[in-house]
Amino acid sequence: MSRLTARLLISCPDGSGIIAAVAGFVADHSGNILEADQHSDPRHGEFYMRVEIDCAGFALAEDSFAEAWAPIAARFDMRWRVYWGDHAKRMAIFVTRESHCLSDLLWRWRTGELRVQIPLVISNHDELREIVESCSVPFHHVPISGEGKTGQETHVLSLLRDANVDFLVLARYMQVLTPTFVRTYLDRIINIHHSFLPAFAGPKPYHQAYERGVKIIGATSHYVTDDLDQGPIIAQDTLAVDHRDTVEDLVRKGRDLERVVLARAVRYHVEDKILVSNNKTVVFK
Amino acid sequence: MSRLTARLLISCPDGSGIIAAVAGFVADHSGNILEADQHSDPRHGEFYMRVEIDCAGFALAEDSFAEAWAPIAARFDMRWRVYWGDHAKRMAIFVTRESHCLSDLLWRWRTGELRVQIPLVISNHDELREIVESCSVPFHHVPISGEGKTGQETHVLSLLRDANVDFLVLARYMQVLTPTFVRTYLDRIINIHHSFLPAFAGPKPYHQAYERGVKIIGATSHYVTDDLDQGPIIAQDTLAVDHRDTVEDLVRKGRDLERVVLARAVRYHVEDKILVSNNKTVVFK
Amino acid sequence: MSRLTARLLISCPDGSGIIAAVAGFVADHSGNILEADQHSDPRHGEFYMRVEIDCAGFALAEDSFAEAWAPIAARFDMRWRVYWGDHAKRMAIFVTRESHCLSDLLWRWRTGELRVQIPLVISNHDELREIVESCSVPFHHVPISGEGKTGQETHVLSLLRDANVDFLVLARYMQVLTPTFVRTYLDRIINIHHSFLPAFAGPKPYHQAYERGVKIIGATSHYVTDDLDQGPIIAQDTLAVDHRDTVEDLVRKGRDLERVVLARAVRYHVEDKILVSNNKTVVFK
Amino acid sequence: MSRLTARLLISCPDGSGIIAAVAGFVADHSGNILEADQHSDPRHGEFYMRVEIDCAGFALAEDSFAEAWAPIAARFDMRWRVYWGDHAKRMAIFVTRESHCLSDLLWRWRTGELRVQIPLVISNHDELREIVESCSVPFHHVPISGEGKTGQETHVLSLLRDANVDFLVLARYMQVLTPTFVRTYLDRIINIHHSFLPAFAGPKPYHQAYERGVKIIGATSHYVTDDLDQGPIIAQDTLAVDHRDTVEDLVRKGRDLERVVLARAVRYHVEDKILVSNNKTVVFK
């Protein structure tokens, strides 16, 4: 990521000649393709592509790209986005009381592993203020007061707008967002759920896992939709456990899984490697 | 497993002095403990123990053990079983049309890795007859005919009785067993389900997994109970997949997982390493 | 793999416009690209590409491709090969006494999972004859006799030539091949080594692993070169073990790993997904 | 770990009646065994045992245990240690410039997951001072000056003595310790090496892994001995990589592995679950 790149993400009906057209377009504008990935979904007849172009030498830039690109986009009926490499995405983190995912994201950000800006952290509780402020990141305690969730969300949304946020990470945020909120940041809210979804959706998944006597536990990172824990899955991982593990052991072991799975999903999002379609993700690793 | 051993499995209310009493009993009868494992479940106040005793030098044998042991069993209110090492368990395999788990179990049996006898294989279809008979194992095709499932099960149960079977393995047997059948072989019917339960219970789990867009698939081996795919889990494992995997790819990759997970569960059962309680297993690996 | 495809594998010095040229060439000849993967190795300045083209509609075929393609190959200084989909590769299996990898490959071949022909199995011992012949595959026992390895290899090479073999799988073949032999089938001999190379190269890796007290064991599949266990790695996997595992347990657990890792490597080779360069592999999964 | 326990670790020549004697001893002193694990190593004829005793009700305590226990220890020729639960071990952390393992250990300590005291952090560089001091832990910069390593180690040893340290963690400390130093804290210095040992011992393992083209990377935590990277292995884990991963990617992915593997090893040590013998570990998980 040291050199500047443009990342072009494309979805369109599957067909012939798409790769040739895209690669030809880049070549015609003196661009060098650093990475190209594509995927055809025969079930839905859809085609997905990600092209990473070296900005050095590329004849197009943020202000001239759209016009030059329009004929190809029209010809193949493409939905497309392009991200330019000099912009570090602005990430808001939402937390409640658990610190492990938050601390992990802050650590990755401070060491430069995760190339983002963190304009603010929002919480419905005040416990994690110190961790956040010790990193010189603004912490906003927005409790759910008498006026209920709507009032709180209105406040939160205005904070996000003011901070010009690109995407949200729910780092163990124990609140369900309203459909209005979700729509505002569709495919831009990343949640971590502490089970291998679709198993153990809903509250207390480690307790559910303990009661069921599973021999593996898991963690799932997904985009948030209106259906709780049903959004498009970005990343998952699992870990072996056995009868000796208490609920507390599952919680402890799960923390290591959660923070790694969440960080992986955030990284894919930040590097513009994810396309969402039909409630599933295409992740060009 | 080359030397003869007795495996003693114990469950009882938790309390002090149980290990001392058991180990003292073995020592008093000149026995040498080769392995001892125990587990306390604080939630249910239960204690579980497995002791493997070298038969060489042990003053007790199959006909004298129960009487000598009775006072200790009574003192701690134990449920217990003991298995003697010169008996290779008699395993019936149930199949439908898929061969991978069957072939794998037969291969492990032929090479001596799995120390069992296989008196018969039962199927509701005739496709796998050749694989079975080429190993000189009797194959019984018991279709579900006009008289329905009850008639078929009556026939199957009489075959199992005649063959003096110790336990059953459903190696991708696509039929639900009746409660009567399950009760007859309670905690002795091992099934392999092709998902990481409790996710994707029921039919076509790979199709369900594909539709949900999961990034891991799994396999689960469990004892069969009256509740479909809800019995005590013995072994589970998972495998990473991604958007490029079609349903057919999941099926193919899953086969490797299923046969290994099933073989692991069968091995634990054969070596008397499993205790069942509260719809969960304690597996002393 | 149900439809016929052509797989084009390319290596060349890295540069601009390669993808556009390749994709344009395919489009110009009415071809539809089903999959395209590419990789740039900045360290060596090399570019690798794999393109899978639907043969239906493609204006070129086995006899006309090379001439049409020549100008592009020349322009970018490409090494390239193309494989046509109606040819199932001819695979020779080499074994000694261990049956697990052999049985596994035969099973995958019989069920159609692995799309190859198996014209012969060669062994320096006679133990596995029955397994092979029961599948109606010719078994050749070619022992290392008084005249030594050279005589044996001469015999083996003539068998392979007569059988018109495309590639070789050493499925636990306990003999070192001579440089002459290796050169004849360079990048076409796949070996399975029972350790996570480069750890425990050479003989008895499980004994070495046991002595070292590792907490994981592994298996490695690689192309054979003149340096023992030093060839380009195709696939690897690992498994957790602990202090309770004897050498025999490692051997047993390792078998499950070996056959899966070997099968994976063979599959990649059969589907023309591997490029070899600088003693490493690019595997376009 | 909420209730106070005594952990008794035993090694002795294998024989009959050991478990009965130990369990009987505990019962005779009104102790309740919470966990008991044992292992026989037939290769070396050794027996290992760990017993965790609930201190509540136990008639013995730190000052009276040794005398009461002496006859049993003598009878079976035992090496043994006992750890009492009200003492949180004092852990010194050694670092150089990499922060990930340090930050991770500090985080586990602050949240109470890891029950230790951290009286000091020692480094041959000054970079990580702020991270450490922000947690109110003393940071000692002890560079290797003109007088060489011996002078530095003398200084370090006196710091450790003054701080009354129980064990040391080399959290990516890039210095080799002298035999004198190692002997002082034998089996009490835990190192993390960034490869799956014995592969890629020595410097720059990720570079070595990249050059070799492995498909998995790993991390190994072990006790330090005089032979570099050859000490008894406590914990290992691995992760899949492929041709797209640069050295930088391996370093990044490896960090997540290293901190988890190191934390696991430290936890085992802190909970007195490790016995060392014949340059291997028995870890009673």
Coordinates of C-alpha atoms in Angstrom, one line a residue, chain C residues 38-39 41-44 196-200 207 209-216 218-219 222 229-239 241-247 278-285, chain D residues 38-39 41-44 196-200 207 209-216 218-219 222 229-239 241-247 278-285:
Chain C
Q38 CA -2.6 -13.1 -12.3
H39 CA 0.2 -12.5 -10.0
D41 CA 6.4 -11.0 -8.2
P42 CA 8.1 -7.7 -7.6
R43 CA 11.2 -9.4 -6.2
H44 CA 12.0 -11.2 -9.5
F196 CA 5.8 -29.5 7.5
L197 CA 8.9 -28.9 5.4
P198 CA 11.5 -27.6 5.7
A199 CA 11.3 -29.1 9.2
F200 CA 12.1 -32.8 9.4
H207 CA 10.2 -39.9 14.8
A209 CA 8.9 -34.7 15.4
Y210 CA 8.3 -36.9 18.4
E211 CA 11.9 -36.5 19.6
R212 CA 11.7 -32.7 19.2
G213 CA 8.5 -32.5 21.1
V214 CA 6.6 -30.4 18.6
K215 CA 3.0 -29.4 19.3
I216 CA 2.0 -29.6 15.6
G218 CA 2.3 -31.5 9.2
A219 CA 2.5 -32.8 5.6
H222 CA 6.0 -30.7 -3.5
D229 CA 12.7 -32.6 0.0
Q230 CA 13.8 -29.2 -1.3
G231 CA 11.5 -28.9 -4.4
P232 CA 8.8 -26.2 -4.9
I233 CA 6.0 -26.6 -2.3
I234 CA 2.5 -27.0 -3.7
A235 CA 0.4 -27.6 -0.6
Q236 CA 0.9 -28.0 3.2
D237 CA -1.3 -28.5 6.2
T238 CA -0.8 -29.1 9.9
L239 CA -2.5 -30.7 12.9
V241 CA -0.7 -32.9 18.7
D242 CA 0.4 -33.1 22.3
H243 CA 2.6 -35.0 24.8
R244 CA 0.1 -37.9 25.0
D245 CA 0.8 -38.7 21.3
T246 CA 3.2 -41.6 20.8
V247 CA 5.1 -42.0 17.5
N278 CA 12.5 -19.8 -8.7
N279 CA 11.8 -23.1 -6.8
K280 CA 8.4 -21.8 -5.7
T281 CA 4.9 -22.3 -6.9
V282 CA 2.2 -19.9 -7.8
V283 CA -1.1 -21.8 -7.2
F284 CA -4.1 -20.2 -8.7
K285 CA -6.8 -21.8 -6.5
Chain D
Q38 CA -1.2 -37.7 34.7
H39 CA 1.0 -38.9 31.9
D41 CA 6.1 -41.7 29.1
P42 CA 6.9 -45.3 28.3
R43 CA 10.0 -44.3 26.3
H44 CA 11.8 -42.9 29.3
F196 CA 7.1 -23.3 13.4
L197 CA 10.3 -24.6 14.9
P198 CA 12.4 -26.5 14.1
A199 CA 11.9 -24.9 10.7
F200 CA 13.5 -21.5 10.3
H207 CA 12.3 -14.0 5.1
A209 CA 9.8 -18.7 4.9
Y210 CA 9.2 -16.4 1.9
E211 CA 12.3 -17.6 0.2
R212 CA 11.4 -21.3 0.7
G213 CA 7.9 -20.7 -0.6
V214 CA 6.0 -22.4 2.3
K215 CA 2.3 -22.4 2.3
I216 CA 2.0 -22.2 6.1
G218 CA 3.9 -20.5 12.3
A219 CA 4.9 -19.4 15.7
H222 CA 9.4 -22.4 24.1
D229 CA 15.7 -22.0 19.4
Q230 CA 16.2 -25.5 20.6
G231 CA 14.5 -25.4 24.0
P232 CA 11.4 -27.4 25.1
I233 CA 8.4 -26.3 23.0
I234 CA 5.3 -25.2 25.0
A235 CA 2.9 -24.0 22.3
Q236 CA 2.8 -23.7 18.5
D237 CA 0.3 -22.7 15.9
T238 CA 0.2 -22.1 12.1
L239 CA -1.6 -20.1 9.5
V241 CA -0.4 -18.2 3.4
D242 CA 0.1 -18.2 -0.4
H243 CA 2.1 -16.8 -3.2
R244 CA 0.5 -13.4 -3.0
D245 CA 1.9 -12.8 0.5
T246 CA 5.0 -10.6 0.5
V247 CA 7.5 -10.8 3.3
N278 CA 14.1 -34.6 28.3
N279 CA 13.9 -31.2 26.5
K280 CA 10.2 -31.6 26.0
T281 CA 7.1 -30.3 27.8
V282 CA 4.1 -32.1 29.3
V283 CA 1.4 -29.4 29.2
F284 CA -1.7 -30.4 31.2
K285 CA -4.2 -28.1 29.5

